[in-house]
Tab-separated table of C-alpha atoms in Angstrom:
chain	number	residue	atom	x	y	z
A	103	UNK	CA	-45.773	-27.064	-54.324
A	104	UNK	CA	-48.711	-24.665	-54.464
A	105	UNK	CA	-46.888	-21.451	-55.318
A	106	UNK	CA	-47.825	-19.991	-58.191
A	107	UNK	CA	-45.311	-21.546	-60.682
A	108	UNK	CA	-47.001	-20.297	-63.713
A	109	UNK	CA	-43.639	-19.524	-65.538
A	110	UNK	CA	-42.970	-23.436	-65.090
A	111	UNK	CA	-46.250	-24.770	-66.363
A	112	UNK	CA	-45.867	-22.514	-69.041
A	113	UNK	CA	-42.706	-24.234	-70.441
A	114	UNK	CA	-43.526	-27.809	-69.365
A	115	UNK	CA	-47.139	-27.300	-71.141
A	116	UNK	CA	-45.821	-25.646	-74.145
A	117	UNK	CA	-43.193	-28.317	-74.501
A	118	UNK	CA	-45.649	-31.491	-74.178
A	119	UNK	CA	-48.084	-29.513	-76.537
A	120	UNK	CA	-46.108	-27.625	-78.777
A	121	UNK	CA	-47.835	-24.581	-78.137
A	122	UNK	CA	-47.376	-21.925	-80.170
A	123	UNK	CA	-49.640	-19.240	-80.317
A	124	UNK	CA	-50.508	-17.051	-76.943
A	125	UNK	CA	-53.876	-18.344	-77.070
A	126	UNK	CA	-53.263	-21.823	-76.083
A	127	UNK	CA	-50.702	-20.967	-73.513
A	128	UNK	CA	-53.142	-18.808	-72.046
A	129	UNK	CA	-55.730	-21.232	-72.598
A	130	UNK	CA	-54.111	-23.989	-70.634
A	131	UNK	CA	-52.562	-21.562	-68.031
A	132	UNK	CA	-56.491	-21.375	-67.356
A	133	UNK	CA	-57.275	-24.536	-67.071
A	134	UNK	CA	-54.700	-24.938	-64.789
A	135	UNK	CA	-56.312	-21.596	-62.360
A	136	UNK	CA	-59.547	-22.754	-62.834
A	137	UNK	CA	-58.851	-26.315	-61.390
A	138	UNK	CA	-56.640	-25.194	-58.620
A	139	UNK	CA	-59.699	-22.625	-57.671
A	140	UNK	CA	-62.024	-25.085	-57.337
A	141	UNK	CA	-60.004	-26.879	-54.885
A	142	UNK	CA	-59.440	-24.160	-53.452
A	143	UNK	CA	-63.295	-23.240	-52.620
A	144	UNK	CA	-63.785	-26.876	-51.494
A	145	UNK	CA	-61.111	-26.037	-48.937
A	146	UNK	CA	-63.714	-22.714	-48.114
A	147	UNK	CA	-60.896	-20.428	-48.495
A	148	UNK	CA	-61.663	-17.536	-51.158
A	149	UNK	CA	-60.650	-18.681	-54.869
A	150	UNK	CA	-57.468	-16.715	-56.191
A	151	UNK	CA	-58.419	-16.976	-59.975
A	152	UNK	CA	-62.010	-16.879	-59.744
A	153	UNK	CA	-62.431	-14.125	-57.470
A	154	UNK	CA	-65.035	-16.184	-55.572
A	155	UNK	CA	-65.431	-17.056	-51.874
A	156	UNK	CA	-68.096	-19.840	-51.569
A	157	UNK	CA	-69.519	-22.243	-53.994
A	158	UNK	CA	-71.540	-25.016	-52.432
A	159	UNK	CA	-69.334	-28.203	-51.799
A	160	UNK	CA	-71.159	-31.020	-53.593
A	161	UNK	CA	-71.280	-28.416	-56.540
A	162	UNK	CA	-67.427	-28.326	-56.404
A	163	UNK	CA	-66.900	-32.107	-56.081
A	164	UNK	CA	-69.424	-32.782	-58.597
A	165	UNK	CA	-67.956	-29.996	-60.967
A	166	UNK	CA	-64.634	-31.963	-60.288
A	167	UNK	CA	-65.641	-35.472	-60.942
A	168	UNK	CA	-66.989	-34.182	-64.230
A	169	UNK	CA	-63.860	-32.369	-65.126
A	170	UNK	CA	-61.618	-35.756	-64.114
A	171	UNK	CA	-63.716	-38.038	-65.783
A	172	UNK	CA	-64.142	-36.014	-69.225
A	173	UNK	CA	-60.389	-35.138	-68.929
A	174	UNK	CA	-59.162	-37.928	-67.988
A	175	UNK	CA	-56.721	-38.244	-70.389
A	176	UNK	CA	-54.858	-34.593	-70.001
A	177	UNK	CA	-54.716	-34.748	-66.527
A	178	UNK	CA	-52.779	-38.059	-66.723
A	179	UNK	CA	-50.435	-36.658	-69.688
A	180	UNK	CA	-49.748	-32.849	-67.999
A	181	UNK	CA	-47.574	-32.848	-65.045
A	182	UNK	CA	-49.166	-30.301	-63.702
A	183	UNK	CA	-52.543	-31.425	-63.838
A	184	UNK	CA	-51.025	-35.221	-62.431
A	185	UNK	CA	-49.663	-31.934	-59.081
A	186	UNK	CA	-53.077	-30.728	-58.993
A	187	UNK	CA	-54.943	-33.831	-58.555
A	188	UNK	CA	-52.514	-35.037	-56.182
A	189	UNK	CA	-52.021	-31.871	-53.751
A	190	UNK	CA	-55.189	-30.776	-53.831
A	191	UNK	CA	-57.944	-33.079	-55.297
A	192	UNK	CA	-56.828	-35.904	-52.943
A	193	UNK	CA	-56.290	-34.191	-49.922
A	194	UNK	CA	-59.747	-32.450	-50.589
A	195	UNK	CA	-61.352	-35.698	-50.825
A	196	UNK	CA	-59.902	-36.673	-47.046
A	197	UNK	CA	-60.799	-33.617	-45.659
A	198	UNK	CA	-64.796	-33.722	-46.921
A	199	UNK	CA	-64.609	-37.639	-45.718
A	200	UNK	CA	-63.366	-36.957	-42.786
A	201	UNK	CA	-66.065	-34.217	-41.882
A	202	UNK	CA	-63.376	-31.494	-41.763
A	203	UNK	CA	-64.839	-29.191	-44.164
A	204	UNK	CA	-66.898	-26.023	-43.525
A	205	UNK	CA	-70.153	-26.579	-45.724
A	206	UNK	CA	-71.810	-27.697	-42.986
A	207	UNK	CA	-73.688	-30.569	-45.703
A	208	UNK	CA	-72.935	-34.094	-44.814
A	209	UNK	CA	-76.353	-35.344	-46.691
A	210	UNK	CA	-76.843	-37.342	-49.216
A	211	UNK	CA	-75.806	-35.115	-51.951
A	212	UNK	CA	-72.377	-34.113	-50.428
A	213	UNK	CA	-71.702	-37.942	-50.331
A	214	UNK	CA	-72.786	-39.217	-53.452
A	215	UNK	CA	-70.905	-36.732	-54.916
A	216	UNK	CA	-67.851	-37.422	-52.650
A	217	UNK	CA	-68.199	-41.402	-53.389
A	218	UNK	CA	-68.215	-40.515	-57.563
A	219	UNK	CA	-65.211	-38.520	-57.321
A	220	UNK	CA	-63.214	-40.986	-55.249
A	221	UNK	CA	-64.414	-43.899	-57.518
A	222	UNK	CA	-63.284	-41.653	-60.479
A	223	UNK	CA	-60.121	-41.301	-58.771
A	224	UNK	CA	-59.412	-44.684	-58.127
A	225	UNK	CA	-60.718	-45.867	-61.369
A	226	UNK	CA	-59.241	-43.667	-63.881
A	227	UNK	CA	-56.124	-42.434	-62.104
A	228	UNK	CA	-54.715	-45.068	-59.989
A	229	UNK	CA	-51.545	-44.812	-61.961
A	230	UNK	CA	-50.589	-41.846	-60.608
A	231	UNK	CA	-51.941	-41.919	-57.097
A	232	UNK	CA	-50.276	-45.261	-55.701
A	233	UNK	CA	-50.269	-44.020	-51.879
A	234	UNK	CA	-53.730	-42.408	-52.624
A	235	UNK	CA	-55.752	-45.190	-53.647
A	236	UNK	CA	-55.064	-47.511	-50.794
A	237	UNK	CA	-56.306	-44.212	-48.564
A	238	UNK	CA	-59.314	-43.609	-51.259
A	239	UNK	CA	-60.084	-48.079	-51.570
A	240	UNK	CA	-59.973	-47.878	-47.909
A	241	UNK	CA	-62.403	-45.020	-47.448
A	242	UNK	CA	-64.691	-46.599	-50.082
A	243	UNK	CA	-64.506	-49.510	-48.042
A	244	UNK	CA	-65.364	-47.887	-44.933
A	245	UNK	CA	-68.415	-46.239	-46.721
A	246	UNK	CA	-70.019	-49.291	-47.160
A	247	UNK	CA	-69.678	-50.266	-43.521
A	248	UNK	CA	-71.794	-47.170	-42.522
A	249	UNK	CA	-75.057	-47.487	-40.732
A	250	UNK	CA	-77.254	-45.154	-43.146
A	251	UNK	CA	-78.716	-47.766	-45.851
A	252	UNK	CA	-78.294	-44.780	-48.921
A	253	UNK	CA	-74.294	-44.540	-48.315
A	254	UNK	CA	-73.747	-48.126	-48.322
A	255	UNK	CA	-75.664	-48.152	-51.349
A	256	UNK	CA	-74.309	-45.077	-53.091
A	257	UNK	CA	-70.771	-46.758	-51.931
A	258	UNK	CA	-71.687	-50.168	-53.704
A	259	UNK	CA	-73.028	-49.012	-56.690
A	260	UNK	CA	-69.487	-46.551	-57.042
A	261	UNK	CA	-67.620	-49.516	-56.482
A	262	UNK	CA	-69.679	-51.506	-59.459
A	263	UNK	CA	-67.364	-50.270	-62.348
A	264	UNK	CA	-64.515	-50.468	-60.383
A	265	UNK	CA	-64.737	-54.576	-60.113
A	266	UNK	CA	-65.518	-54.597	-63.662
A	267	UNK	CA	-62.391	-53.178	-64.437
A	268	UNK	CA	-60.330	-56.321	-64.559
A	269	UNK	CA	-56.789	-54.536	-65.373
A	270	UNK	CA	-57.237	-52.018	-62.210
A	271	UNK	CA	-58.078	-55.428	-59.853
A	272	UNK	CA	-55.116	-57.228	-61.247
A	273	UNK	CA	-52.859	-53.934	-60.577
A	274	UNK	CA	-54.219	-52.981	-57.182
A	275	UNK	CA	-53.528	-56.868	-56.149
A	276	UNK	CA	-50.227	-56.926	-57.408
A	277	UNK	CA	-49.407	-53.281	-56.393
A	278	UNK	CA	-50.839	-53.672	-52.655
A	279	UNK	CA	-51.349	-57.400	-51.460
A	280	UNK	CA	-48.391	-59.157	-53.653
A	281	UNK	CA	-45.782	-57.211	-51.762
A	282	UNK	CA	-45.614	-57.646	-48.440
A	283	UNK	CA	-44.187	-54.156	-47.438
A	284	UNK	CA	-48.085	-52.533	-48.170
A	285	UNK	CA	-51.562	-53.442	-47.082
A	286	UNK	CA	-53.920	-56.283	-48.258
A	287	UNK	CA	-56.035	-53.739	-50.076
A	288	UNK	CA	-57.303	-56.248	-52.788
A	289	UNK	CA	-58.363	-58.248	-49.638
A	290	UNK	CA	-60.059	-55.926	-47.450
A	291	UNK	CA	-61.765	-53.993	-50.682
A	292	UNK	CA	-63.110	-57.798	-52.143
């Protein structure tokens, strides 16, 4: 949940790690605070880590999509970090597409931004997030339906790695069109 549970990522972390010394359990407990906090802000409530109460939302997503991409590879081997991109990256990413958030920005920057993080999300982390990347395909998809020329085109050019990516295709046809029991994803997103 989103209770603190720092005694469990402790143990969990230093087991997956081997951590030893205080440092690095401190060092990842951080990681962990500073993550959750930015979600946090993008939600506009004030950070519990941090101290902070605002940070400007495209600054947060585009904080985020750096820390996802670059990271990529702990986030998808800590269970915590799989939590925090699931509870609170993804259902950040609704709320700012959906207009629900409190920046009061819906420009261009707020939605580039948006449109990187959810094609980082998709792209690098569809593993994890099986409901969540038929919600994030179909909000990409949706994107590029808009009337404003610069979101369809911010929304194209985000979806330009993700059809390179032949392995991520082949598993988002087989995970979400083959069965019959989902949606045609594949379909509507090709």
């Amino acid at each position: 949940g989103k209770g603190d549970g720092s005694s469990s990522a402790t143990l969990s972390l230093s087991v997956i790690f081997a951590v030893t010394s205080p440092e690095q359990k401190v060092s990842l407990e951080c990681s962990l605070q500073l993550f959750k906090d930015l979600c946090i802000l993008g939600n506009s409530e004030r950070s519990k880590w941090l101290g902070l109460t605002t940070l400007p939302l495209p600054y947060i997503l585009e904080l985020l999509n750096r820390v996802l991409s670059e990271h990529s590879e702990m986030f998808l081997e800590i269970v915590e970090f799989q939590q925090l991109v699931k509870e609170w990256v993804c259902p950040l990413v609704v709320k700012v597409f959906r207009g629900d958030s409190n920046s009061g920005d819906s420009g261009f920057g707020l939605i580039s931004r948006l449109v990187r993080l959810i094609s980082t999300l998709v792209g690098k982390f569809h593993g994890i997030l099986v409901q969540e990347t038929e919600i994030l395909i179909s909000m990409l998809t949706r994107l590029m339906g808009m009337e404003a020329l610069s979101t369809r085109i911010v929304a194209v050019e985000a979806m330009k790695p993700l059809f390179s990516h032949h392995q991520l295709l082949r598993g988002i046809f087989i995970r979400y069109d083959q069965t019959t029991s989902t949606s045609n994803v594949y379909e509507l997103w090709v």
